[in-house]
């Protein structure tokens, strides 16, 4: 049977130290104690430090995740000064470029930027072939005095670059709490980094696929775009498609917390398998709210605030019969779910999302070459007491495998090393939850190094206070 295939992946990061103050945790703390800005500032990384960070290089495809196993810790202590900001399937842009993207994506004219920052953003994005000079011709820079007035009056949030206020984001309505400047900035960051990822995807496909060739767009971000009457009803997929010039296609958003983007990949494959579309892009912008989420622990330990990048991803899924590039297949016959009647213990989730798909395929645990789970960077999570998230998942998978007789009871550590991966993704759950490894999987499968990868994403539905259920989706990707 012919299954839909993954033919291209783009992983992007936007270095955003000036936006760390608007992360959920930091903004709440700063509201109580504005002097914390001075405490946070010395712990913010420079752009070269963020680019040269080992997990960054893995994320954009310049290094294999396995390289982190032998790299000395802490990884942040030895950034590579020669590291490139563009990778095999990724890109790291600077904060000025991100601010320029916010301005480009602002259809309501709520973002102001001064002339120098707008020019810097234009030059950087055009040089990367991620924007055109013509796009910036239509954007008028804002006078610095006007930006200062808007910020001083409290009607707009300041945008800071290199310790200087260079712009502002205004609120979208006088009374609607869903259209405050902070919420709109969060939505714009998600849109802009989604646009960045989809543009990078098309740059990789230049000469093979143009925006007009795309049939549909699915968005798997975590934001809830809307107004007071439809707080989470929005459609960033279509907004991103419009900005990138995907004029023929429509799209919609998928909401499932951290599992959203992997749900997007599964749904894209299902739409193609059903014959509705031939080419579907799955895109996800980053989460502003999660910048600086664990900053307290990082500052307390005298380390950099590593949650200073916003992530994005774009994935092209195609009909294997029409795709011109060879790519791994999404095995829809192996899709695993965590049912509404299932227990929410970690063991029950792993049984549903790992052992379930394997049973459908008739495989044992060792018949799969790699397991992609929540790939959170342990240097971010361990100082805050959250442990090494992927390692914990691999231990549980291996323990269940030992209980089922798939591996020897003394083979758990060997399983982790052989079939697991070190964590490297930023703590943006819908990006870290397995999908960030798709680019590496496509590379490895095309090279013949890997034949089967199980992708597993978990979601925390209980966060919405509507249920105590966990959630998740998984499937096999094979050559």
Tab-separated table of C-alpha atoms in Angstrom:
chain	number	residue	atom	x	y	z
A	1	UNK	CA	0.000	0.000	0.000
A	2	UNK	CA	1.244	3.492	-0.839
A	3	UNK	CA	1.225	5.928	2.085
A	4	UNK	CA	1.734	9.726	2.045
A	5	UNK	CA	5.355	10.804	2.387
A	6	UNK	CA	7.272	13.588	4.125
A	7	UNK	CA	9.383	15.294	1.479
A	8	UNK	CA	10.718	18.419	3.208
A	9	UNK	CA	11.041	19.914	6.692
A	10	UNK	CA	12.111	23.376	7.865
A	11	UNK	CA	13.113	24.029	11.490
A	12	UNK	CA	13.545	27.707	12.386
A	13	UNK	CA	14.503	29.705	15.456
A	14	UNK	CA	14.216	33.419	16.174
A	15	UNK	CA	16.566	34.736	18.842
A	16	UNK	CA	14.360	36.907	21.065
A	17	UNK	CA	16.132	38.155	24.216
A	18	UNK	CA	14.180	41.415	24.171
A	19	UNK	CA	10.909	39.474	24.252
A	20	UNK	CA	11.843	37.318	27.254
A	21	UNK	CA	10.176	39.965	29.441
A	22	UNK	CA	6.853	39.105	27.781
A	23	UNK	CA	6.966	35.394	28.543
A	24	UNK	CA	4.167	34.343	30.878
A	25	UNK	CA	6.375	33.725	33.914
A	26	UNK	CA	8.637	36.736	33.448
A	27	UNK	CA	5.808	39.192	32.700
A	28	UNK	CA	3.993	38.184	35.882
A	29	UNK	CA	7.139	38.545	37.960
A	30	UNK	CA	8.025	41.885	36.373
A	31	UNK	CA	4.544	43.216	37.096
A	32	UNK	CA	5.271	42.649	40.795
A	33	UNK	CA	8.904	43.799	40.652
A	34	UNK	CA	9.943	45.884	37.591
A	35	UNK	CA	13.533	45.990	38.925
A	36	UNK	CA	13.912	42.352	37.827
A	37	UNK	CA	14.766	43.655	34.348
A	38	UNK	CA	18.222	44.507	35.649
A	39	UNK	CA	18.589	41.020	37.151
A	40	UNK	CA	17.565	39.300	33.929
A	41	UNK	CA	19.656	41.409	31.529
A	42	UNK	CA	23.114	39.935	32.326
A	43	UNK	CA	21.770	36.431	31.730
A	44	UNK	CA	20.535	37.070	28.188
A	45	UNK	CA	22.620	35.533	25.409
A	46	UNK	CA	24.049	37.304	22.406
A	47	UNK	CA	23.018	36.148	18.947
A	48	UNK	CA	26.376	34.382	18.258
A	49	UNK	CA	26.071	32.554	21.594
A	50	UNK	CA	22.570	31.344	20.711
A	51	UNK	CA	23.647	30.257	17.222
A	52	UNK	CA	26.794	28.503	18.476
A	53	UNK	CA	24.897	26.564	21.142
A	54	UNK	CA	25.098	22.803	20.475
A	55	UNK	CA	21.341	22.069	20.662
A	56	UNK	CA	20.697	24.975	18.263
A	57	UNK	CA	22.998	23.427	15.687
A	58	UNK	CA	21.240	20.085	16.104
A	59	UNK	CA	17.820	21.703	15.743
A	60	UNK	CA	18.622	23.337	12.390
A	61	UNK	CA	20.364	20.259	10.987
A	62	UNK	CA	24.046	21.137	11.214
A	63	UNK	CA	24.733	18.339	13.706
A	64	UNK	CA	23.198	14.991	14.538
A	65	UNK	CA	21.492	14.646	17.936
A	66	UNK	CA	23.963	11.883	18.798
A	67	UNK	CA	26.736	14.497	18.829
A	68	UNK	CA	25.328	15.817	22.103
A	69	UNK	CA	26.002	12.503	23.858
A	70	UNK	CA	29.757	13.040	23.723
A	71	UNK	CA	29.776	16.838	24.014
A	72	UNK	CA	30.860	18.029	27.449
A	73	UNK	CA	28.248	19.632	29.673
A	74	UNK	CA	27.224	22.303	30.200
A	75	UNK	CA	26.760	22.814	26.469
A	76	UNK	CA	26.123	26.522	26.966
A	77	UNK	CA	29.660	27.004	28.317
A	78	UNK	CA	31.312	26.311	24.946
A	79	UNK	CA	29.359	27.902	22.072
A	80	UNK	CA	31.020	27.372	18.696
A	81	UNK	CA	32.091	30.784	17.328
A	82	UNK	CA	32.297	29.338	13.795
A	83	UNK	CA	28.757	27.900	13.811
A	84	UNK	CA	26.496	28.828	10.914
A	85	UNK	CA	23.046	30.337	11.348
A	86	UNK	CA	21.695	28.355	8.409
A	87	UNK	CA	21.538	24.576	8.442
A	88	UNK	CA	20.629	21.605	6.318
A	89	UNK	CA	16.955	22.158	7.090
A	90	UNK	CA	16.878	25.190	9.334
A	91	UNK	CA	17.669	28.795	10.076
A	92	UNK	CA	18.307	31.035	13.083
A	93	UNK	CA	17.362	34.673	12.614
A	94	UNK	CA	18.268	37.575	14.862
A	95	UNK	CA	15.876	39.696	16.882
A	96	UNK	CA	15.888	42.634	14.475
A	97	UNK	CA	14.770	40.283	11.716
A	98	UNK	CA	12.003	38.906	13.935
A	99	UNK	CA	10.771	42.424	14.689
A	100	UNK	CA	10.715	43.106	10.956
A	101	UNK	CA	8.644	39.973	10.414
A	102	UNK	CA	6.209	41.133	13.100
A	103	UNK	CA	5.788	44.362	11.148
A	104	UNK	CA	5.336	42.504	7.862
A	105	UNK	CA	2.713	40.220	9.411
A	106	UNK	CA	0.788	43.056	11.061
A	107	UNK	CA	-2.352	43.536	8.926
A	108	UNK	CA	-4.015	45.755	11.558
A	109	UNK	CA	-1.155	48.318	11.670
A	110	UNK	CA	-0.553	47.891	15.375
A	111	UNK	CA	3.237	47.426	15.221
A	112	UNK	CA	5.576	50.409	15.115
A	113	UNK	CA	9.313	50.161	14.337
A	114	UNK	CA	11.893	52.896	13.992
A	115	UNK	CA	13.690	53.473	10.719
A	116	UNK	CA	17.032	51.920	11.696
A	117	UNK	CA	15.453	48.692	12.955
A	118	UNK	CA	13.198	48.383	9.919
A	119	UNK	CA	16.209	48.813	7.615
A	120	UNK	CA	18.235	46.281	9.606
A	121	UNK	CA	15.379	43.786	9.452
A	122	UNK	CA	14.936	44.328	5.730
A	123	UNK	CA	18.616	43.830	4.959
A	124	UNK	CA	18.828	40.665	7.050
A	125	UNK	CA	15.687	38.992	5.718
A	126	UNK	CA	16.391	39.899	2.095
A	127	UNK	CA	19.946	38.546	2.400
A	128	UNK	CA	18.505	35.277	3.686
A	129	UNK	CA	15.972	35.185	0.815
A	130	UNK	CA	13.184	35.133	3.405
A	131	UNK	CA	11.624	38.426	2.309
A	132	UNK	CA	11.726	40.784	-0.659
A	133	UNK	CA	12.728	44.420	-0.793
A	134	UNK	CA	9.333	45.165	-2.327
A	135	UNK	CA	7.530	43.916	0.778
A	136	UNK	CA	9.369	46.462	2.891
A	137	UNK	CA	8.682	49.338	0.470
A	138	UNK	CA	5.088	49.371	1.673
A	139	UNK	CA	6.103	49.659	5.333
A	140	UNK	CA	6.535	53.128	6.768
A	141	UNK	CA	9.001	53.488	9.674
A	142	UNK	CA	7.654	55.081	12.838
A	143	UNK	CA	9.203	58.236	14.332
A	144	UNK	CA	11.054	57.561	17.549
A	145	UNK	CA	9.127	60.340	19.276
A	146	UNK	CA	5.827	58.680	18.328
A	147	UNK	CA	7.024	55.333	19.668
A	148	UNK	CA	8.085	56.988	22.939
A	149	UNK	CA	4.670	58.682	23.297
A	150	UNK	CA	2.777	55.425	22.707
A	151	UNK	CA	4.912	53.553	25.230
A	152	UNK	CA	4.890	56.393	27.760
A	153	UNK	CA	1.110	56.678	27.680
A	154	UNK	CA	0.758	52.988	28.526
A	155	UNK	CA	-1.217	52.327	25.345
A	156	UNK	CA	1.472	50.138	23.772
A	157	UNK	CA	4.064	47.559	24.771
A	158	UNK	CA	7.677	48.535	24.054
A	159	UNK	CA	9.770	46.428	21.686
A	160	UNK	CA	13.370	46.382	22.868
A	161	UNK	CA	16.462	45.645	20.793
A	162	UNK	CA	19.984	45.895	22.220
A	163	UNK	CA	18.629	47.560	25.393
A	164	UNK	CA	16.888	50.304	23.395
A	165	UNK	CA	13.180	50.790	22.728
A	166	UNK	CA	12.906	50.562	18.931
A	167	UNK	CA	9.202	49.949	18.504
A	168	UNK	CA	5.863	49.240	20.087
A	169	UNK	CA	2.771	47.059	19.780
A	170	UNK	CA	-0.582	48.751	20.334
A	171	UNK	CA	-3.748	47.155	21.636
A	172	UNK	CA	-6.446	46.240	19.138
A	173	UNK	CA	-9.493	47.338	21.150
A	174	UNK	CA	-10.190	49.623	24.085
A	175	UNK	CA	-12.029	47.006	26.171
A	176	UNK	CA	-11.535	43.527	24.709
A	177	UNK	CA	-9.088	41.610	26.913
A	178	UNK	CA	-8.437	39.171	24.046
A	179	UNK	CA	-7.110	42.088	21.957
A	180	UNK	CA	-4.721	43.647	24.445
A	181	UNK	CA	-1.223	44.482	23.234
A	182	UNK	CA	0.247	41.497	25.085
A	183	UNK	CA	-2.145	38.988	23.551
A	184	UNK	CA	-1.729	40.462	20.077
A	185	UNK	CA	2.058	40.322	20.412
A	186	UNK	CA	1.774	36.651	21.363
A	187	UNK	CA	-0.372	35.980	18.289
A	188	UNK	CA	1.909	37.966	15.995
A	189	UNK	CA	4.988	36.084	17.209
A	190	UNK	CA	3.239	32.778	16.438
A	191	UNK	CA	2.212	34.026	12.995
A	192	UNK	CA	5.615	35.532	12.172
A	193	UNK	CA	7.594	32.424	13.124
A	194	UNK	CA	5.098	30.267	11.230
A	195	UNK	CA	5.629	32.482	8.196
A	196	UNK	CA	9.385	32.194	8.709
A	197	UNK	CA	9.184	28.395	8.754
A	198	UNK	CA	6.966	28.133	5.682
A	199	UNK	CA	9.134	30.578	3.721
A	200	UNK	CA	12.225	28.596	4.647
A	201	UNK	CA	10.451	25.420	3.460
A	202	UNK	CA	9.744	26.948	0.064
A	203	UNK	CA	13.327	28.264	-0.153
A	204	UNK	CA	14.521	24.673	0.240
A	205	UNK	CA	12.109	23.605	-2.508
A	206	UNK	CA	12.989	26.390	-4.955
A	207	UNK	CA	12.614	25.158	-8.513
A	208	UNK	CA	10.575	22.163	-7.388
A	209	UNK	CA	7.558	23.618	-5.609
A	210	UNK	CA	6.126	27.134	-5.456
A	211	UNK	CA	3.589	28.530	-2.963
A	212	UNK	CA	0.894	28.362	-5.622
A	213	UNK	CA	1.354	24.590	-5.911
A	214	UNK	CA	0.238	23.911	-2.342
A	215	UNK	CA	-3.254	22.492	-1.775
A	216	UNK	CA	-3.842	23.046	1.937
A	217	UNK	CA	-2.230	24.308	5.145
A	218	UNK	CA	-2.688	22.926	8.660
A	219	UNK	CA	-1.382	24.900	11.648
A	220	UNK	CA	-0.408	23.220	14.910
A	221	UNK	CA	0.615	26.163	17.080
A	222	UNK	CA	-0.421	26.620	20.709
A	223	UNK	CA	-1.886	30.143	20.567
A	224	UNK	CA	-5.614	30.889	20.831
A	225	UNK	CA	-6.384	33.637	18.313
A	226	UNK	CA	-9.733	35.403	18.562
A	227	UNK	CA	-11.688	38.142	20.277
A	228	UNK	CA	-13.987	38.234	23.292
A	229	UNK	CA	-16.666	36.168	21.542
A	230	UNK	CA	-14.338	33.625	19.901
A	231	UNK	CA	-11.241	33.582	22.084
A	232	UNK	CA	-9.651	30.556	20.468
A	233	UNK	CA	-11.499	30.323	17.188
A	234	UNK	CA	-8.915	31.877	14.883
A	235	UNK	CA	-7.266	30.488	11.789
A	236	UNK	CA	-3.534	31.158	11.774
A	237	UNK	CA	-3.076	28.554	9.053
A	238	UNK	CA	-4.894	30.762	6.565
A	239	UNK	CA	-3.216	33.926	7.874
A	240	UNK	CA	0.214	32.344	7.400
A	241	UNK	CA	-0.753	31.071	3.934
A	242	UNK	CA	-1.818	34.571	2.913
A	243	UNK	CA	1.451	36.113	4.086
A	244	UNK	CA	3.563	33.531	2.251
A	245	UNK	CA	1.602	33.838	-0.993
A	246	UNK	CA	-0.120	30.454	-0.838
A	247	UNK	CA	-3.092	31.936	-2.665
A	248	UNK	CA	-4.856	28.849	-3.974
A	249	UNK	CA	-4.948	26.918	-0.704
A	250	UNK	CA	-7.048	27.300	2.407
A	251	UNK	CA	-6.398	25.824	5.817
A	252	UNK	CA	-7.358	25.529	9.457
A	253	UNK	CA	-5.802	25.187	12.909
A	254	UNK	CA	-5.519	22.041	15.007
A	255	UNK	CA	-5.664	22.456	18.778
A	256	UNK	CA	-4.355	19.668	20.996
A	257	UNK	CA	-1.816	21.392	23.255
A	258	UNK	CA	1.684	19.935	22.818
A	259	UNK	CA	0.427	17.193	20.500
A	260	UNK	CA	-1.064	19.687	18.022
A	261	UNK	CA	1.682	19.679	15.398
A	262	UNK	CA	2.017	15.899	15.258
A	263	UNK	CA	-1.769	15.702	15.001
A	264	UNK	CA	-1.331	18.079	12.063
A	265	UNK	CA	1.071	15.686	10.327
A	266	UNK	CA	-1.317	12.772	10.857
A	267	UNK	CA	-4.267	14.780	9.512
A	268	UNK	CA	-2.276	15.968	6.503
A	269	UNK	CA	-1.435	12.363	5.660
A	270	UNK	CA	-5.064	11.311	6.141
A	271	UNK	CA	-6.349	14.062	3.815
A	272	UNK	CA	-3.895	12.957	1.160
A	273	UNK	CA	-4.646	9.267	1.660
A	274	UNK	CA	-8.364	10.049	1.260
A	275	UNK	CA	-7.647	11.692	-2.095
A	276	UNK	CA	-8.780	15.161	-1.011
A	277	UNK	CA	-5.380	16.818	-1.591
A	278	UNK	CA	-1.979	15.941	-3.053
A	279	UNK	CA	0.205	18.381	-1.108
A	280	UNK	CA	-0.408	19.656	2.413
A	281	UNK	CA	1.898	21.817	4.518
A	282	UNK	CA	1.871	21.542	8.305
A	283	UNK	CA	3.155	24.702	9.960
A	284	UNK	CA	3.604	25.833	13.548
A	285	UNK	CA	4.850	29.118	14.887
A	286	UNK	CA	6.388	29.529	18.299
A	287	UNK	CA	5.070	30.347	21.756
A	288	UNK	CA	5.970	33.754	23.182
A	289	UNK	CA	4.395	32.764	26.512
A	290	UNK	CA	7.083	30.123	27.055
A	291	UNK	CA	10.051	32.459	26.692
A	292	UNK	CA	11.900	32.587	30.001
A	293	UNK	CA	9.551	29.994	31.501
A	294	UNK	CA	12.337	28.619	33.723
A	295	UNK	CA	14.368	31.815	33.978
A	296	UNK	CA	14.325	31.816	37.789
A	297	UNK	CA	16.276	28.562	37.981
A	298	UNK	CA	18.709	29.664	35.280
A	299	UNK	CA	19.432	32.993	36.988
A	300	UNK	CA	19.769	31.323	40.392
A	301	UNK	CA	22.454	29.020	38.983
A	302	UNK	CA	24.336	31.820	37.231
A	303	UNK	CA	23.661	30.388	33.782
A	304	UNK	CA	22.238	31.973	30.635
A	305	UNK	CA	18.486	32.141	30.173
A	306	UNK	CA	18.279	29.451	27.492
A	307	UNK	CA	14.587	30.006	26.770
A	308	UNK	CA	15.396	33.025	24.611
A	309	UNK	CA	14.453	31.599	21.204
A	310	UNK	CA	11.068	31.188	19.562
A	311	UNK	CA	10.802	28.055	17.435
A	312	UNK	CA	8.865	27.255	14.285
A	313	UNK	CA	8.489	24.325	11.937
A	314	UNK	CA	7.017	23.590	8.512
A	315	UNK	CA	6.546	20.140	6.980
A	316	UNK	CA	5.530	19.166	3.465
A	317	UNK	CA	3.449	15.998	3.174
A	318	UNK	CA	2.753	14.690	-0.330
A	319	UNK	CA	1.072	11.889	-2.191
A	320	UNK	CA	3.812	9.350	-2.875
A	321	UNK	CA	2.513	8.962	-6.416
A	322	UNK	CA	2.951	12.652	-7.233
A	323	UNK	CA	5.877	13.621	-5.008
A	324	UNK	CA	9.076	14.224	-6.964
A	325	UNK	CA	11.321	13.766	-3.933
A	326	UNK	CA	11.858	10.471	-2.207
A	327	UNK	CA	10.749	10.605	1.406
A	328	UNK	CA	9.709	8.409	4.306
A	329	UNK	CA	6.110	7.242	4.490
A	330	UNK	CA	3.637	8.007	7.270
A	331	UNK	CA	2.133	4.635	8.182
A	332	UNK	CA	-1.504	5.548	8.809
A	333	UNK	CA	-2.271	1.935	9.698
A	334	UNK	CA	-0.149	2.339	12.843
A	335	UNK	CA	-1.650	5.517	14.322
A	336	UNK	CA	-1.898	5.320	18.106
A	337	UNK	CA	-4.209	7.372	20.320
A	338	UNK	CA	-4.782	7.823	24.013
A	339	UNK	CA	-8.508	7.057	24.232
A	340	UNK	CA	-10.926	9.080	26.351
A	341	UNK	CA	-11.528	6.037	28.527
A	342	UNK	CA	-7.857	5.205	29.051
A	343	UNK	CA	-5.984	5.825	32.265
A	344	UNK	CA	-3.871	8.971	32.398
A	345	UNK	CA	-0.853	7.433	34.088
A	346	UNK	CA	2.439	7.725	32.206
A	347	UNK	CA	2.494	3.948	31.812
A	348	UNK	CA	-0.984	3.922	30.245
A	349	UNK	CA	-0.017	6.726	27.861
A	350	UNK	CA	3.150	4.923	26.761
A	351	UNK	CA	1.270	1.659	26.287
A	352	UNK	CA	-1.264	3.400	24.042
A	353	UNK	CA	1.220	5.467	22.059
A	354	UNK	CA	4.168	3.071	21.721
A	355	UNK	CA	3.088	-0.512	22.209
A	356	UNK	CA	-0.238	0.104	20.447
A	357	UNK	CA	1.251	1.180	17.077
A	358	UNK	CA	3.903	-1.551	17.287
A	359	UNK	CA	1.220	-4.187	17.793
A	360	UNK	CA	-0.699	-2.897	14.755
A	361	UNK	CA	2.425	-3.279	12.624
A	362	UNK	CA	3.357	-6.635	14.116
A	363	UNK	CA	6.645	-5.247	15.463
A	364	UNK	CA	8.553	-5.706	18.668
A	365	UNK	CA	10.236	-2.779	20.380
A	366	UNK	CA	13.592	-3.526	18.752
A	367	UNK	CA	12.121	-3.591	15.233
A	368	UNK	CA	12.101	0.221	15.257
A	369	UNK	CA	15.379	2.114	14.764
A	370	UNK	CA	14.562	5.320	16.647
A	371	UNK	CA	11.909	6.610	19.031
A	372	UNK	CA	11.143	10.341	18.816
A	373	UNK	CA	9.344	11.549	21.907
A	374	UNK	CA	9.359	14.845	23.843
A	375	UNK	CA	12.798	16.130	22.844
A	376	UNK	CA	13.125	18.921	25.427
A	377	UNK	CA	16.660	20.161	26.036
A	378	UNK	CA	17.705	18.878	29.497
A	379	UNK	CA	19.950	21.894	30.112
A	380	UNK	CA	16.754	23.958	30.215
A	381	UNK	CA	14.606	21.602	32.267
A	382	UNK	CA	17.017	20.031	34.773
A	383	UNK	CA	17.918	23.243	36.683
A	384	UNK	CA	14.199	23.835	37.300
A	385	UNK	CA	13.672	20.350	38.719
A	386	UNK	CA	11.864	18.947	35.671
A	387	UNK	CA	14.569	16.399	34.957
A	388	UNK	CA	15.648	15.037	31.594
A	389	UNK	CA	12.260	14.629	29.887
A	390	UNK	CA	13.272	12.449	26.909
A	391	UNK	CA	15.437	10.247	29.124
A	392	UNK	CA	12.495	9.681	31.445
A	393	UNK	CA	10.299	8.688	28.508
A	394	UNK	CA	12.916	6.278	27.148
A	395	UNK	CA	13.318	4.640	30.534
A	396	UNK	CA	9.574	4.068	30.722
A	397	UNK	CA	9.407	2.717	27.156
A	398	UNK	CA	12.304	0.361	27.861
A	399	UNK	CA	10.809	-0.775	31.173
A	400	UNK	CA	7.510	-1.630	29.494
A	401	UNK	CA	9.426	-3.408	26.756
A	402	UNK	CA	11.244	-5.476	29.361
A	403	UNK	CA	7.937	-6.348	31.026
A	404	UNK	CA	6.574	-7.533	27.660
A	405	UNK	CA	9.705	-9.547	26.892
A	406	UNK	CA	10.813	-7.334	23.983
A	407	UNK	CA	14.195	-6.646	25.606
A	408	UNK	CA	16.115	-8.276	28.488
A	409	UNK	CA	15.385	-6.899	31.945
A	410	UNK	CA	19.014	-5.793	32.207
A	411	UNK	CA	18.919	-4.183	28.756
A	412	UNK	CA	17.159	-0.928	29.630
A	413	UNK	CA	20.251	1.300	29.482
A	414	UNK	CA	21.415	-0.299	26.232
A	415	UNK	CA	17.962	0.338	24.748
A	416	UNK	CA	18.077	4.025	25.730
A	417	UNK	CA	21.446	4.551	24.042
A	418	UNK	CA	20.660	2.562	20.910
A	419	UNK	CA	17.065	3.619	20.237
A	420	UNK	CA	16.724	6.917	22.104
A	421	UNK	CA	17.946	10.433	21.408
A	422	UNK	CA	19.384	13.234	23.554
A	423	UNK	CA	17.012	16.149	24.032
A	424	UNK	CA	17.831	19.329	22.114
A	425	UNK	CA	14.618	21.259	21.408
A	426	UNK	CA	13.534	24.531	23.027
A	427	UNK	CA	10.741	24.153	25.579
A	428	UNK	CA	8.017	25.012	23.088
A	429	UNK	CA	5.929	21.909	23.618
A	430	UNK	CA	4.244	21.582	20.227
A	431	UNK	CA	7.692	21.785	18.575
A	432	UNK	CA	9.622	19.656	21.052
A	433	UNK	CA	7.031	16.857	21.028
A	434	UNK	CA	8.707	14.575	18.507
A	435	UNK	CA	7.978	16.617	15.379
A	436	UNK	CA	11.297	18.497	15.653
A	437	UNK	CA	13.078	15.228	14.745
A	438	UNK	CA	11.313	14.860	11.379
A	439	UNK	CA	14.046	16.741	9.526
A	440	UNK	CA	16.717	14.410	10.888
A	441	UNK	CA	14.529	11.390	10.139
A	442	UNK	CA	14.115	12.410	6.493
A	443	UNK	CA	17.883	12.907	6.183
A	444	UNK	CA	18.753	9.594	7.827
A	445	UNK	CA	16.182	7.626	5.870
A	446	UNK	CA	17.292	9.047	2.541
A	447	UNK	CA	20.857	8.125	3.451
A	448	UNK	CA	19.777	4.584	4.285
A	449	UNK	CA	20.897	4.833	7.908
A	450	UNK	CA	17.456	4.474	9.481
A	451	UNK	CA	14.430	2.506	8.322
A	452	UNK	CA	11.734	2.989	10.968
A	453	UNK	CA	11.039	5.802	13.447
A	454	UNK	CA	8.152	5.985	15.869
A	455	UNK	CA	6.941	9.531	16.542
A	456	UNK	CA	5.028	10.107	19.765
A	457	UNK	CA	3.559	13.366	21.075
A	458	UNK	CA	1.738	13.818	24.361
A	459	UNK	CA	-0.736	16.580	25.178
A	460	UNK	CA	-1.946	17.975	28.503
A	461	UNK	CA	-5.682	18.437	28.035
A	462	UNK	CA	-6.113	18.965	31.783
A	463	UNK	CA	-4.457	22.379	31.400
A	464	UNK	CA	-7.744	23.754	30.069
A	465	UNK	CA	-9.585	22.769	33.273
A	466	UNK	CA	-12.251	20.967	31.227
A	467	UNK	CA	-10.975	17.470	31.975
A	468	UNK	CA	-8.266	15.596	33.844
A	469	UNK	CA	-7.364	13.585	30.745
A	470	UNK	CA	-4.001	13.342	29.094
A	471	UNK	CA	-3.818	13.032	25.324
A	472	UNK	CA	-1.454	11.927	22.615
A	473	UNK	CA	-0.914	10.669	19.105
A	474	UNK	CA	1.770	8.491	17.533
A	475	UNK	CA	2.611	6.725	14.293
A	476	UNK	CA	5.454	5.008	12.476
A	477	UNK	CA	7.422	6.695	9.730
A	478	UNK	CA	9.212	4.195	7.485
A	479	UNK	CA	11.279	4.025	4.321
